[in-house]
PDB file of C-alpha atoms in Angstrom:
ATOM      1  CA  MET L   7     152.618 116.543  73.503  1.00 41.00           C
ATOM      2  CA  LYS L   8     151.262 114.618  70.136  1.00 41.00           C
ATOM      3  CA  PHE L   9     147.638 115.370  68.812  1.00 38.00           C
ATOM      4  CA  LEU L  10     146.059 113.231  67.038  1.00 37.00           C
ATOM      5  CA  PRO L  11     144.281 114.670  63.607  1.00 42.00           C
ATOM      6  CA  VAL L  12     140.653 115.182  63.860  1.00 39.00           C
ATOM      7  CA  GLY L  13     139.582 112.351  61.219  1.00 40.00           C
ATOM      8  CA  LEU L  14     141.532 110.017  63.252  1.00 38.00           C
ATOM      9  CA  CYS L  15     140.323 111.086  66.443  1.00 37.00           C
ATOM     10  CA  LEU L  16     136.461 110.852  64.890  1.00 36.00           C
ATOM     11  CA  ALA L  17     136.990 107.525  63.582  1.00 39.00           C
ATOM     12  CA  GLY L  18     138.204 106.159  66.938  1.00 39.00           C
ATOM     13  CA  LEU L  19     134.921 107.689  68.797  1.00 36.00           C
ATOM     14  CA  LEU L  20     132.777 105.582  66.362  1.00 37.00           C
ATOM     15  CA  PHE L  21     134.762 102.556  66.743  1.00 42.00           C
ATOM     16  CA  ALA L  22     134.665 103.313  70.581  1.00 43.00           C
ATOM     17  CA  MET L  23     130.458 103.778  70.591  1.00 42.00           C
ATOM     18  CA  PRO L  24     128.325 101.137  70.893  1.00 50.00           C
ATOM     19  CA  ALA L  25     126.648 100.526  67.692  1.00 49.00           C
ATOM     20  CA  TRP L  26     122.998 101.684  68.851  1.00 46.00           C
ATOM     21  CA  ALA L  27     124.761 105.273  69.204  1.00 45.00           C
ATOM     22  CA  TYR L  28     124.877 106.386  65.275  1.00 45.00           C
ATOM     23  CA  ASP L  29     122.878 103.600  64.014  1.00 51.00           C
ATOM     24  CA  LEU L  30     120.039 106.015  63.104  1.00 49.00           C
ATOM     25  CA  HIS L  31     117.556 103.051  62.775  1.00 52.00           C
ATOM     26  CA  ASN L  32     117.978 101.869  66.230  1.00 65.00           C
ATOM     27  CA  ASN L  33     118.890 105.256  68.073  1.00 87.00           C
ATOM     28  CA  ALA L  34     116.137 106.479  70.867  1.00 89.00           C
ATOM     29  CA  ILE L  35     116.726 109.907  70.317  1.00 89.00           C
ATOM     30  CA  LEU L  36     115.954 109.843  66.550  1.00 92.00           C
ATOM     31  CA  HIS L  37     112.142 107.757  67.881  1.00 93.00           C
ATOM     32  CA  ALA L  38     111.641 110.774  71.034  1.00 94.00           C
ATOM     33  CA  ARG L  39     111.696 113.097  67.667  1.00 94.00           C
ATOM     34  CA  ARG L  40     109.707 110.929  65.702  1.00 95.00           C
ATOM     35  CA  GLY L  41     107.373 110.805  68.585  1.00 96.00           C
ATOM     36  CA  GLN L  42     107.373 114.723  69.214  1.00 96.00           C
ATOM     37  CA  LEU L  43     106.749 114.920  65.689  1.00 97.00           C
ATOM     38  CA  PHE L  44     103.584 112.340  65.523  1.00 96.00           C
ATOM     39  CA  MET L  45     102.129 114.391  68.540  1.00 96.00           C
ATOM     40  CA  GLU L  46     102.326 117.821  66.619  1.00 97.00           C
ATOM     41  CA  ARG L  47     100.412 115.825  63.899  1.00 97.00           C
ATOM     42  CA  ASN L  48      97.844 114.492  66.336  1.00 97.00           C
ATOM     43  CA  GLN L  49      98.973 110.898  65.118  1.00 97.00           C
ATOM     44  CA  HIS L  50      99.200 109.543  68.706  1.00 97.00           C
ATOM     45  CA  ALA L  51      99.015 105.659  68.273  1.00 96.00           C
ATOM     46  CA  GLU L  52     101.926 106.856  65.941  1.00 95.00           C
ATOM     47  CA  ALA L  53     103.758 108.462  68.600  1.00 96.00           C
ATOM     48  CA  ILE L  54     103.001 106.180  71.309  1.00 95.00           C
ATOM     49  CA  GLU L  55     104.999 103.280  69.234  1.00 94.00           C
ATOM     50  CA  GLU L  56     107.968 105.956  68.733  1.00 94.00           C
ATOM     51  CA  TYR L  57     107.968 106.874  72.277  1.00 95.00           C
ATOM     52  CA  LYS L  58     108.000 103.044  73.205  1.00 95.00           C
ATOM     53  CA  ALA L  59     110.867 102.064  71.343  1.00 93.00           C
ATOM     54  CA  ALA L  60     113.138 105.074  72.677  1.00 93.00           C
ATOM     55  CA  ILE L  61     112.736 103.422  75.555  1.00 93.00           C
ATOM     56  CA  LEU L  62     113.202 100.026  74.573  1.00 92.00           C
ATOM     57  CA  LEU L  63     116.325 101.259  73.408  1.00 89.00           C
ATOM     58  CA  ARG L  64     117.517 103.328  76.012  1.00 83.00           C
ATOM     59  CA  PRO L  65     115.549 102.361  79.501  1.00 83.00           C
ATOM     60  CA  TYR L  66     118.103 103.736  81.509  1.00 80.00           C
ATOM     61  CA  ASN L  67     119.377 106.929  80.553  1.00 76.00           C
ATOM     62  CA  GLY L  68     118.883 110.207  81.515  1.00 76.00           C
ATOM     63  CA  MET L  69     115.927 110.805  78.884  1.00 89.00           C
ATOM     64  CA  ALA L  70     113.968 108.175  80.207  1.00 93.00           C
ATOM     65  CA  ALA L  71     111.984 109.986  82.655  1.00 94.00           C
ATOM     66  CA  SER L  72     110.807 112.388  79.736  1.00 95.00           C
ATOM     67  CA  LEU L  73     110.124 109.704  77.529  1.00 96.00           C
ATOM     68  CA  TYR L  74     107.984 108.035  79.847  1.00 96.00           C
ATOM     69  CA  ASN L  75     106.282 111.561  80.126  1.00 96.00           C
ATOM     70  CA  ASN L  76     105.818 112.160  76.883  1.00 97.00           C
ATOM     71  CA  LEU L  77     104.567 108.539  76.278  1.00 96.00           C
ATOM     72  CA  GLY L  78     101.803 109.465  78.782  1.00 97.00           C
ATOM     73  CA  LEU L  79     101.217 112.556  77.091  1.00 97.00           C
ATOM     74  CA  ALA L  80     100.941 109.938  73.915  1.00 97.00           C
ATOM     75  CA  TYR L  81      98.352 107.295  76.095  1.00 97.00           C
ATOM     76  CA  ARG L  82      96.590 110.283  77.736  1.00 97.00           C
ATOM     77  CA  ALA L  83      96.023 111.986  74.459  1.00 97.00           C
ATOM     78  CA  ASN L  84      95.224 108.417  72.836  1.00 96.00           C
ATOM     79  CA  GLY L  85      92.180 107.985  75.603  1.00 96.00           C
ATOM     80  CA  GLN L  86      94.196 105.497  76.896  1.00 96.00           C
ATOM     81  CA  THR L  87      93.962 106.706  80.048  1.00 95.00           C
ATOM     82  CA  GLU L  88      95.169 103.885  82.500  1.00 95.00           C
ATOM     83  CA  LEU L  89      98.205 103.682  80.834  1.00 96.00           C
ATOM     84  CA  ALA L  90      99.141 107.091  80.772  1.00 96.00           C
ATOM     85  CA  ILE L  91      98.703 107.329  84.718  1.00 95.00           C
ATOM     86  CA  ALA L  92     101.321 104.377  84.725  1.00 95.00           C
ATOM     87  CA  ALA L  93     103.479 106.067  82.132  1.00 95.00           C
ATOM     88  CA  PHE L  94     103.603 109.152  84.262  1.00 94.00           C
ATOM     89  CA  GLN L  95     103.889 107.542  87.585  1.00 94.00           C
ATOM     90  CA  HIS L  96     106.954 105.469  86.194  1.00 94.00           C
ATOM     91  CA  ALA L  97     108.220 109.182  84.957  1.00 94.00           C
ATOM     92  CA  CYS L  98     107.720 110.308  88.524  1.00 93.00           C
ATOM     93  CA  ARG L  99     109.788 107.760  90.307  1.00 91.00           C
ATOM     94  CA  ILE L 100     112.801 108.017  87.627  1.00 92.00           C
ATOM     95  CA  GLN L 101     112.856 111.972  88.413  1.00 90.00           C
ATOM     96  CA  PRO L 102     110.927 112.609  91.429  1.00 89.00           C
ATOM     97  CA  THR L 103     112.086 116.258  91.195  1.00 86.00           C
ATOM     98  CA  TYR L 104     110.712 117.430  88.498  1.00 90.00           C
ATOM     99  CA  ALA L 105     107.301 119.247  89.162  1.00 91.00           C
ATOM    100  CA  LEU L 106     105.849 118.594  85.147  1.00 92.00           C
ATOM    101  CA  TYR L 107     105.542 114.898  85.338  1.00 94.00           C
ATOM    102  CA  PHE L 108     103.639 115.133  88.747  1.00 92.00           C
ATOM    103  CA  SER L 109     101.257 117.682  87.141  1.00 93.00           C
ATOM    104  CA  ASN L 110     101.096 115.752  84.013  1.00 94.00           C
ATOM    105  CA  LEU L 111      99.688 112.730  86.441  1.00 94.00           C
ATOM    106  CA  ILE L 112      97.679 115.159  88.519  1.00 94.00           C
ATOM    107  CA  GLU L 113      95.670 116.776  85.268  1.00 94.00           C
ATOM    108  CA  THR L 114      95.326 113.014  84.091  1.00 96.00           C
ATOM    109  CA  TYR L 115      93.508 111.983  87.535  1.00 95.00           C
ATOM    110  CA  VAL L 116      91.380 114.377  87.027  1.00 94.00           C
ATOM    111  CA  ARG L 117      90.701 114.297  83.385  1.00 94.00           C
ATOM    112  CA  SER L 118      89.611 110.905  84.166  1.00 94.00           C
ATOM    113  CA  GLY L 119      87.286 111.438  86.850  1.00 94.00           C
ATOM    114  CA  LEU L 120      89.298 109.636  89.362  1.00 94.00           C
ATOM    115  CA  ALA L 121      90.526 113.333  91.649  1.00 93.00           C
ATOM    116  CA  SER L 122      88.320 112.012  94.168  1.00 92.00           C
ATOM    117  CA  GLN L 123      89.605 108.922  95.104  1.00 94.00           C
ATOM    118  CA  VAL L 124      93.034 109.903  94.264  1.00 94.00           C
ATOM    119  CA  ALA L 125      92.463 112.696  96.902  1.00 94.00           C
ATOM    120  CA  GLN L 126      91.490 110.433  99.390  1.00 95.00           C
ATOM    121  CA  GLU L 127      94.019 107.916  99.057  1.00 95.00           C
ATOM    122  CA  LEU L 128      97.048 110.650  99.398  1.00 94.00           C
ATOM    123  CA  LYS L 129      94.940 111.966 102.125  1.00 94.00           C
ATOM    124  CA  THR L 130      95.098 108.428 104.265  1.00 94.00           C
ATOM    125  CA  VAL L 131      98.720 108.415 103.213  1.00 93.00           C
ATOM    126  CA  THR L 132      99.578 111.837 104.690  1.00 94.00           C
ATOM    127  CA  THR L 133      97.740 110.564 107.466  1.00 95.00           C
ATOM    128  CA  TRP L 134      99.781 106.986 108.407  1.00 96.00           C
ATOM    129  CA  ASN L 135     102.877 109.302 107.329  1.00 94.00           C
ATOM    130  CA  PRO L 136     102.769 112.790 107.704  1.00 94.00           C
ATOM    131  CA  ASP L 137     106.559 113.273 106.466  1.00 95.00           C
ATOM    132  CA  ASP L 138     105.682 111.887 103.479  1.00 94.00           C
ATOM    133  CA  ALA L 139     106.599 115.036 101.304  1.00 93.00           C
ATOM    134  CA  GLU L 140     105.611 113.317  97.820  1.00 93.00           C
ATOM    135  CA  ALA L 141     101.983 113.108  99.376  1.00 94.00           C
ATOM    136  CA  TRP L 142     101.656 116.297 100.582  1.00 95.00           C
ATOM    137  CA  PHE L 143     102.814 117.757  97.115  1.00 94.00           C
ATOM    138  CA  MET L 144     100.877 115.659  95.061  1.00 93.00           C
ATOM    139  CA  LEU L 145      97.529 116.518  96.886  1.00 95.00           C
ATOM    140  CA  GLY L 146      98.368 120.068  96.735  1.00 94.00           C
ATOM    141  CA  LEU L 147      98.485 119.923  93.394  1.00 93.00           C
ATOM    142  CA  LEU L 148      95.410 117.673  93.272  1.00 95.00           C
ATOM    143  CA  TYR L 149      93.184 120.549  95.223  1.00 95.00           C
ATOM    144  CA  LYS L 150      94.600 123.333  93.242  1.00 93.00           C
ATOM    145  CA  GLU L 151      93.370 121.018  89.702  1.00 92.00           C
ATOM    146  CA  MET L 152      89.857 120.693  91.929  1.00 93.00           C
ATOM    147  CA  GLY L 153      89.560 124.341  92.431  1.00 92.00           C
ATOM    148  CA  ASP L 154      90.357 124.322  96.486  1.00 94.00           C
ATOM    149  CA  LEU L 155      92.975 126.722  97.046  1.00 93.00           C
ATOM    150  CA  LYS L 156      92.660 126.790 100.516  1.00 95.00           C
ATOM    151  CA  ALA L 157      93.266 122.989 101.174  1.00 95.00           C
ATOM    152  CA  ALA L 158      96.132 123.445  98.156  1.00 94.00           C
ATOM    153  CA  LYS L 159      97.363 126.017  99.907  1.00 95.00           C
ATOM    154  CA  ALA L 160      97.744 123.787 103.409  1.00 95.00           C
ATOM    155  CA  CYS L 161      99.004 121.069 101.526  1.00 94.00           C
ATOM    156  CA  MET L 162     101.915 122.982  99.665  1.00 94.00           C
ATOM    157  CA  ALA L 163     103.078 124.572 103.228  1.00 95.00           C
ATOM    158  CA  GLU L 164     103.026 121.295 104.764  1.00 94.00           C
ATOM    159  CA  PHE L 165     105.497 120.050 102.162  1.00 94.00           C
ATOM    160  CA  LEU L 166     107.772 122.837 102.202  1.00 95.00           C
ATOM    161  CA  LYS L 167     107.911 122.373 105.921  1.00 95.00           C
ATOM    162  CA  LEU L 168     109.296 118.769 104.851  1.00 95.00           C
ATOM    163  CA  GLN L 169     111.405 119.417 101.646  1.00 93.00           C
ATOM    164  CA  PRO L 170     112.290 123.639 102.134  1.00 93.00           C
ATOM    165  CA  GLU L 171     114.826 123.399  99.879  1.00 91.00           C
ATOM    166  CA  SER L 172     114.065 120.455  97.457  1.00 89.00           C
ATOM    167  CA  GLU L 173     113.912 121.060  93.674  1.00 87.00           C
ATOM    168  CA  LEU L 174     109.849 120.912  94.217  1.00 89.00           C
ATOM    169  CA  ALA L 175     109.770 123.551  96.747  1.00 90.00           C
ATOM    170  CA  ARG L 176     110.218 126.311  93.909  1.00 88.00           C
ATOM    171  CA  ALA L 177     107.591 124.692  92.205  1.00 86.00           C
ATOM    172  CA  ALA L 178     105.281 124.624  95.442  1.00 87.00           C
ATOM    173  CA  ARG L 179     105.899 127.952  96.286  1.00 89.00           C
ATOM    174  CA  THR L 180     104.467 129.171  92.385  1.00 84.00           C
ATOM    175  CA  ALA L 181     101.585 126.593  92.367  1.00 72.00           C
ATOM    176  CA  LEU L 182      99.116 128.952  94.143  1.00 68.00           C
TER     177      LEU L 182
END
């Protein structure tokens, strides 16, 4: 078997890759890292712009859910609650098995004073569709954040009946 020299392999790889993959001005990872740096510096408006740029460059790749979550954190820190909620909801839709995104969404509901309203909406969902595991999980997290541990445990028990082996099951078990 004949092997190409490393230099030729790398050169071929660069030509095979799309321009955004190695153009540092249009690189989603670079924008995501800059967003993190701005968040560490409490420059939330700048972080928002970096996360939005990263999402625009790579809206459908594996890191999109993380980018939307980070965008939500930046919006929340910047006092833009409605946009934060929308970003967290989008992260949850993209990766519905990652508990952190749900936790950030629930925490934002609580911080914004929407906890009671959202709890009522989720109770309505579980009444009409008792097999909606995601609603039970979110309601359990919401009750926990609101300090009602008995109701939170009951909701997580319902969730675990529906999805005992899901990726969220461990989070449900450790949430309380």
